[in-house]
Amino acid sequence: MTYRMDHLSTLSAEHLDRYQRIITEAIGIRRHSELLAWLQGELQYYLPHEILIAVWGNFTENLICYDIVSALPGVRTEYSDPRTLTPLLQGLFNRWVELGKSPYTLGAGDSGFLLEEGDLQCSLGKALQGMRSLLVHGLTDERSNQDCLYVIFSLERKLQDSLGAMQILLPYLDTALSQVTPLVHPESNAPVLTAQPKDGEYWGLSKRETEIMNWVKIGKTNLEIAAILGISVFTVKNHLQHIFKALNVATRMQAAIKITESRKRDS
């Protein structure tokens, strides 16, 4: 916070006005199209990029979701392959943690930004092959114990000058993303989830109940789970009651802990 305040105090009136416009627009975003327009607007002055990947969830358990926002043709969440993208995202997260959760940049070819020729054989993979640098920063929601990572890829050779801007704009980037329903895979009712347990793996739970527990574990409310899965809040509550009975627990936190401990014993 001190760094951000010090950086802001050195800005000209023109820059302060631009930041104010960017922040005001972020607060009003509600749709994915509005988010894309915001990212492609004045924000580019401070954070020049072609691709943004937002990643959130429990990185320790490898239960993370992501959404890709880009104006490039075919570079979309629904066309990506979690199996090949996950190692890159997990590695960028690990480096962020090692750096004390501070923002950092990497250039093409740097360790952590190495893409083999056979990796990501899709529009996203081809686009990433042409990127020259990336910038990573994130935050931790202490209430849900969920991490959110934001990765921007740019054709610019260096994003070092954007580190200060990223620290200023991160809360508003997070606000904008949190107000937009994530895009989904065409064969799924949920955002791309990079790792899920097999059906019925836990205590004889159904596929739907296992899905619900995945979202409970990363801090989603009943209302959020209902919206993600396309079911009613009442249905979510009914499933949770069955889950509590099957696990012999009384709360969602106890259920999450019991399942997590069970996975650790089995691994």
Coordinates of N, CA, C and O in Angstrom, one line a residue, residues 166-249:
M166 N 0.6 -2.1 -12.2 CA -0.1 -3.4 -11.8 C -0.5 -3.4 -10.3 O -1.5 -3.8 -9.9
Q167 N 0.4 -2.9 -9.5 CA 0.1 -2.8 -8.1 C -1.0 -1.9 -7.8 O -1.8 -2.1 -6.9
I168 N -1.1 -0.8 -8.5 CA -2.2 0.2 -8.3 C -3.5 -0.4 -8.8 O -4.5 -0.3 -8.1
L169 N -3.5 -1.0 -10.0 CA -4.7 -1.4 -10.6 C -5.2 -2.8 -10.3 O -6.3 -3.2 -10.6
L170 N -4.4 -3.6 -9.6 CA -4.8 -5.0 -9.2 C -6.1 -5.1 -8.5 O -7.0 -5.9 -8.9
P171 N -6.4 -4.3 -7.5 CA -7.7 -4.4 -6.8 C -8.9 -4.2 -7.8 O -9.9 -4.8 -7.6
Y172 N -8.7 -3.3 -8.7 CA -9.8 -2.9 -9.6 C -9.9 -4.0 -10.8 O -11.0 -4.2 -11.3
L173 N -8.7 -4.6 -11.1 CA -8.8 -5.7 -12.1 C -9.5 -6.8 -11.4 O -10.4 -7.5 -12.1
D174 N -9.3 -7.1 -10.2 CA -9.9 -8.2 -9.4 C -11.4 -7.9 -9.3 O -12.3 -8.8 -9.5
T175 N -11.8 -6.6 -9.0 CA -13.2 -6.2 -8.9 C -13.9 -6.4 -10.3 O -15.0 -7.0 -10.3
A176 N -13.3 -6.0 -11.3 CA -13.9 -6.2 -12.7 C -14.1 -7.6 -13.0 O -15.2 -8.0 -13.5
L177 N -13.1 -8.5 -12.8 CA -13.3 -9.9 -13.1 C -14.3 -10.6 -12.2 O -15.1 -11.4 -12.6
S178 N -14.4 -10.2 -10.9 CA -15.3 -10.8 -10.0 C -16.8 -10.5 -10.3 O -17.7 -11.2 -9.8
Q179 N -17.0 -9.4 -11.1 CA -18.4 -9.0 -11.4 C -18.9 -9.6 -12.7 O -20.0 -9.4 -13.1
V180 N -18.0 -10.4 -13.3 CA -18.3 -11.0 -14.6 C -18.5 -12.5 -14.5 O -17.6 -13.1 -13.9
T181 N -19.5 -13.1 -15.0 CA -19.7 -14.5 -15.0 C -18.6 -15.2 -15.9 O -18.5 -14.8 -17.1
P182 N -17.8 -16.1 -15.4 CA -16.7 -16.7 -16.2 C -17.3 -17.4 -17.4 O -18.4 -18.0 -17.3
L183 N -16.5 -17.4 -18.5 CA -16.9 -18.2 -19.7 C -16.8 -19.7 -19.3 O -16.1 -20.1 -18.5
V184 N -17.6 -20.5 -20.1 CA -17.6 -21.9 -19.8 C -17.2 -22.8 -21.0 O -17.2 -22.3 -22.1
H185 N -16.8 -24.0 -20.7 CA -16.6 -24.9 -21.8 C -17.9 -25.3 -22.4 O -18.9 -25.4 -21.7
P186 N -18.0 -25.5 -23.8 CA -19.2 -25.8 -24.4 C -19.9 -27.1 -23.9 O -21.1 -27.3 -24.1
E187 N -19.1 -28.0 -23.3 CA -19.6 -29.3 -22.9 C -19.8 -29.3 -21.3 O -20.0 -30.4 -20.7
S188 N -19.8 -28.1 -20.7 CA -19.8 -28.1 -19.3 C -20.7 -26.9 -18.8 O -20.9 -25.9 -19.6
N189 N -21.2 -27.0 -17.6 CA -21.9 -25.9 -17.0 C -21.1 -25.1 -16.1 O -21.6 -24.2 -15.3
A190 N -19.8 -25.3 -16.1 CA -18.9 -24.7 -15.1 C -17.7 -24.1 -15.8 O -17.3 -24.6 -16.9
P191 N -17.0 -23.1 -15.2 CA -15.8 -22.6 -15.7 C -14.7 -23.8 -15.8 O -14.9 -24.8 -15.2
V192 N -13.7 -23.6 -16.6 CA -12.7 -24.6 -16.8 C -12.0 -24.9 -15.5 O -11.4 -24.0 -14.9
L193 N -12.1 -26.1 -15.0 CA -11.5 -26.5 -13.7 C -10.4 -27.4 -14.1 O -10.6 -28.4 -14.8
T194 N -9.2 -27.1 -13.6 CA -8.0 -27.8 -14.1 C -7.8 -29.2 -13.4 O -7.0 -30.0 -13.9
A195 N -8.5 -29.5 -12.4 CA -8.3 -30.8 -11.8 C -9.6 -31.1 -11.0 O -10.0 -30.4 -10.1
Q196 N -10.2 -32.3 -11.3 CA -11.4 -32.7 -10.5 C -11.3 -34.2 -10.1 O -10.7 -34.9 -10.9
P197 N -11.8 -34.5 -9.0 CA -11.8 -35.9 -8.6 C -12.7 -36.8 -9.5 O -13.6 -36.2 -10.1
K198 N -12.5 -38.1 -9.5 CA -13.4 -38.9 -10.3 C -14.7 -39.0 -9.7 O -14.9 -38.7 -8.5
D199 N -15.7 -39.3 -10.5 CA -17.1 -39.3 -10.0 C -17.2 -40.3 -8.8 O -16.8 -41.4 -8.9
G200 N -17.9 -39.8 -7.8 CA -18.1 -40.7 -6.6 C -16.9 -41.0 -5.8 O -16.9 -42.0 -5.1
E201 N -15.8 -40.3 -6.0 CA -14.6 -40.7 -5.4 C -14.7 -40.5 -3.8 O -14.1 -41.3 -3.1
Y202 N -15.5 -39.6 -3.4 CA -15.6 -39.3 -2.0 C -16.8 -39.9 -1.4 O -17.9 -39.4 -1.7
W203 N -16.7 -40.8 -0.5 CA -17.8 -41.3 0.4 C -19.1 -41.6 -0.4 O -20.2 -41.4 0.1
G204 N -19.0 -42.1 -1.6 CA -20.1 -42.5 -2.4 C -21.0 -41.3 -2.9 O -22.2 -41.5 -3.2
L205 N -20.4 -40.1 -2.9 CA -21.2 -39.0 -3.4 C -21.4 -39.0 -4.9 O -20.7 -39.6 -5.6
S206 N -22.6 -38.5 -5.3 CA -22.9 -38.4 -6.7 C -21.9 -37.4 -7.4 O -21.2 -36.7 -6.8
K207 N -22.0 -37.5 -8.8 CA -21.2 -36.6 -9.6 C -21.5 -35.1 -9.2 O -20.6 -34.3 -9.1
R208 N -22.8 -34.8 -9.1 CA -23.2 -33.4 -8.8 C -22.8 -33.0 -7.4 O -22.3 -31.9 -7.2
E209 N -22.9 -33.9 -6.5 CA -22.5 -33.6 -5.1 C -21.0 -33.4 -5.0 O -20.5 -32.6 -4.3
T210 N -20.2 -34.2 -5.8 CA -18.8 -34.0 -5.8 C -18.4 -32.6 -6.4 O -17.5 -31.9 -5.9
E211 N -19.2 -32.2 -7.5 CA -19.0 -30.9 -8.1 C -19.2 -29.8 -7.1 O -18.4 -28.9 -6.9
I212 N -20.3 -30.0 -6.3 CA -20.7 -29.0 -5.3 C -19.6 -28.8 -4.3 O -19.2 -27.7 -3.9
M213 N -19.0 -30.0 -3.8 CA -18.0 -29.9 -2.8 C -16.7 -29.3 -3.3 O -16.0 -28.7 -2.6
N214 N -16.4 -29.5 -4.6 CA -15.3 -28.8 -5.2 C -15.4 -27.3 -5.0 O -14.4 -26.6 -4.7
W215 N -16.6 -26.8 -5.3 CA -16.8 -25.3 -5.2 C -16.9 -24.9 -3.8 O -16.4 -23.8 -3.5
V216 N -17.4 -25.7 -2.9 CA -17.4 -25.4 -1.5 C -16.0 -25.2 -1.0 O -15.6 -24.3 -0.2
K217 N -15.1 -26.1 -1.4 CA -13.7 -26.1 -0.9 C -13.0 -24.9 -1.3 O -12.0 -24.5 -0.6
I218 N -13.4 -24.2 -2.4 CA -12.6 -23.0 -2.8 C -13.4 -21.8 -2.5 O -13.2 -20.7 -3.0
G219 N -14.4 -21.9 -1.5 CA -15.0 -20.8 -0.9 C -16.3 -20.2 -1.6 O -16.7 -19.1 -1.2
K220 N -16.9 -20.9 -2.5 CA -18.1 -20.4 -3.2 C -19.3 -20.5 -2.3 O -19.5 -21.5 -1.5
T221 N -20.2 -19.5 -2.3 CA -21.4 -19.6 -1.6 C -22.5 -20.4 -2.3 O -22.3 -20.8 -3.5
N222 N -23.6 -20.7 -1.6 CA -24.6 -21.5 -2.3 C -25.2 -20.8 -3.5 O -25.4 -21.4 -4.5
L223 N -25.3 -19.4 -3.4 CA -25.8 -18.7 -4.5 C -24.8 -18.7 -5.7 O -25.3 -18.9 -6.9
E224 N -23.5 -18.6 -5.5 CA -22.5 -18.7 -6.5 C -22.5 -20.1 -7.1 O -22.4 -20.2 -8.4
I225 N -22.6 -21.1 -6.3 CA -22.6 -22.5 -6.8 C -23.8 -22.8 -7.7 O -23.7 -23.4 -8.8
A226 N -24.9 -22.3 -7.3 CA -26.2 -22.4 -8.1 C -26.0 -21.8 -9.4 O -26.4 -22.4 -10.5
A227 N -25.4 -20.6 -9.5 CA -25.2 -19.9 -10.7 C -24.3 -20.6 -11.6 O -24.5 -20.7 -12.8
I228 N -23.2 -21.1 -11.1 CA -22.2 -21.8 -11.8 C -22.7 -23.1 -12.5 O -22.5 -23.4 -13.6
L229 N -23.5 -23.9 -11.7 CA -24.0 -25.2 -12.1 C -25.3 -25.1 -12.8 O -25.8 -26.1 -13.3
G230 N -25.9 -23.9 -12.8 CA -27.2 -23.8 -13.5 C -28.4 -24.5 -12.8 O -29.3 -25.0 -13.4
I231 N -28.3 -24.5 -11.5 CA -29.4 -25.1 -10.6 C -29.9 -24.1 -9.6 O -29.3 -23.0 -9.5
S232 N -30.9 -24.4 -8.9 CA -31.4 -23.5 -7.9 C -30.7 -23.5 -6.6 O -30.0 -24.6 -6.3
V233 N -30.7 -22.5 -5.8 CA -30.1 -22.5 -4.5 C -30.7 -23.6 -3.6 O -30.0 -24.2 -2.8
F234 N -32.0 -23.8 -3.8 CA -32.7 -24.8 -3.0 C -32.1 -26.2 -3.3 O -31.9 -27.0 -2.4
T235 N -31.8 -26.5 -4.6 CA -31.2 -27.7 -4.9 C -29.8 -27.9 -4.3 O -29.5 -29.0 -3.9
V236 N -29.1 -26.8 -4.3 CA -27.7 -26.8 -3.7 C -27.8 -27.2 -2.3 O -27.1 -28.0 -1.7
K237 N -28.8 -26.6 -1.6 CA -29.0 -26.8 -0.1 C -29.4 -28.3 0.1 O -28.9 -28.9 1.1
N238 N -30.2 -28.8 -0.8 CA -30.6 -30.2 -0.6 C -29.4 -31.2 -0.8 O -29.3 -32.1 0.0
H239 N -28.6 -30.9 -1.8 CA -27.4 -31.7 -2.0 C -26.5 -31.6 -0.8 O -25.9 -32.6 -0.4
L240 N -26.3 -30.4 -0.3 CA -25.4 -30.2 0.9 C -25.9 -31.0 2.1 O -25.1 -31.6 2.9
Q241 N -27.2 -31.1 2.3 CA -27.8 -31.8 3.4 C -27.5 -33.3 3.3 O -27.1 -34.0 4.3
H242 N -27.5 -33.8 2.0 CA -27.2 -35.2 1.8 C -25.7 -35.4 2.0 O -25.3 -36.5 2.6
I243 N -24.9 -34.5 1.6 CA -23.4 -34.6 1.8 C -23.1 -34.6 3.2 O -22.3 -35.4 3.7
F244 N -23.7 -33.7 4.0 CA -23.4 -33.6 5.5 C -23.8 -35.0 6.1 O -23.1 -35.5 7.0
K245 N -24.9 -35.6 5.7 CA -25.3 -36.8 6.3 C -24.4 -38.0 5.9 O -24.0 -38.8 6.8
A246 N -23.9 -38.0 4.6 CA -23.0 -39.0 4.2 C -21.6 -38.9 4.9 O -21.0 -39.9 5.2
L247 N -21.2 -37.7 5.2 CA -19.9 -37.5 5.8 C -20.0 -37.4 7.3 O -19.0 -37.4 8.0
N248 N -21.3 -37.4 7.8 CA -21.5 -37.3 9.3 C -20.9 -36.0 9.9 O -20.1 -36.1 10.8
V249 N -21.2 -34.9 9.2 CA -20.7 -33.6 9.7 C -21.9 -32.7 9.7 O -23.0 -33.0 9.3

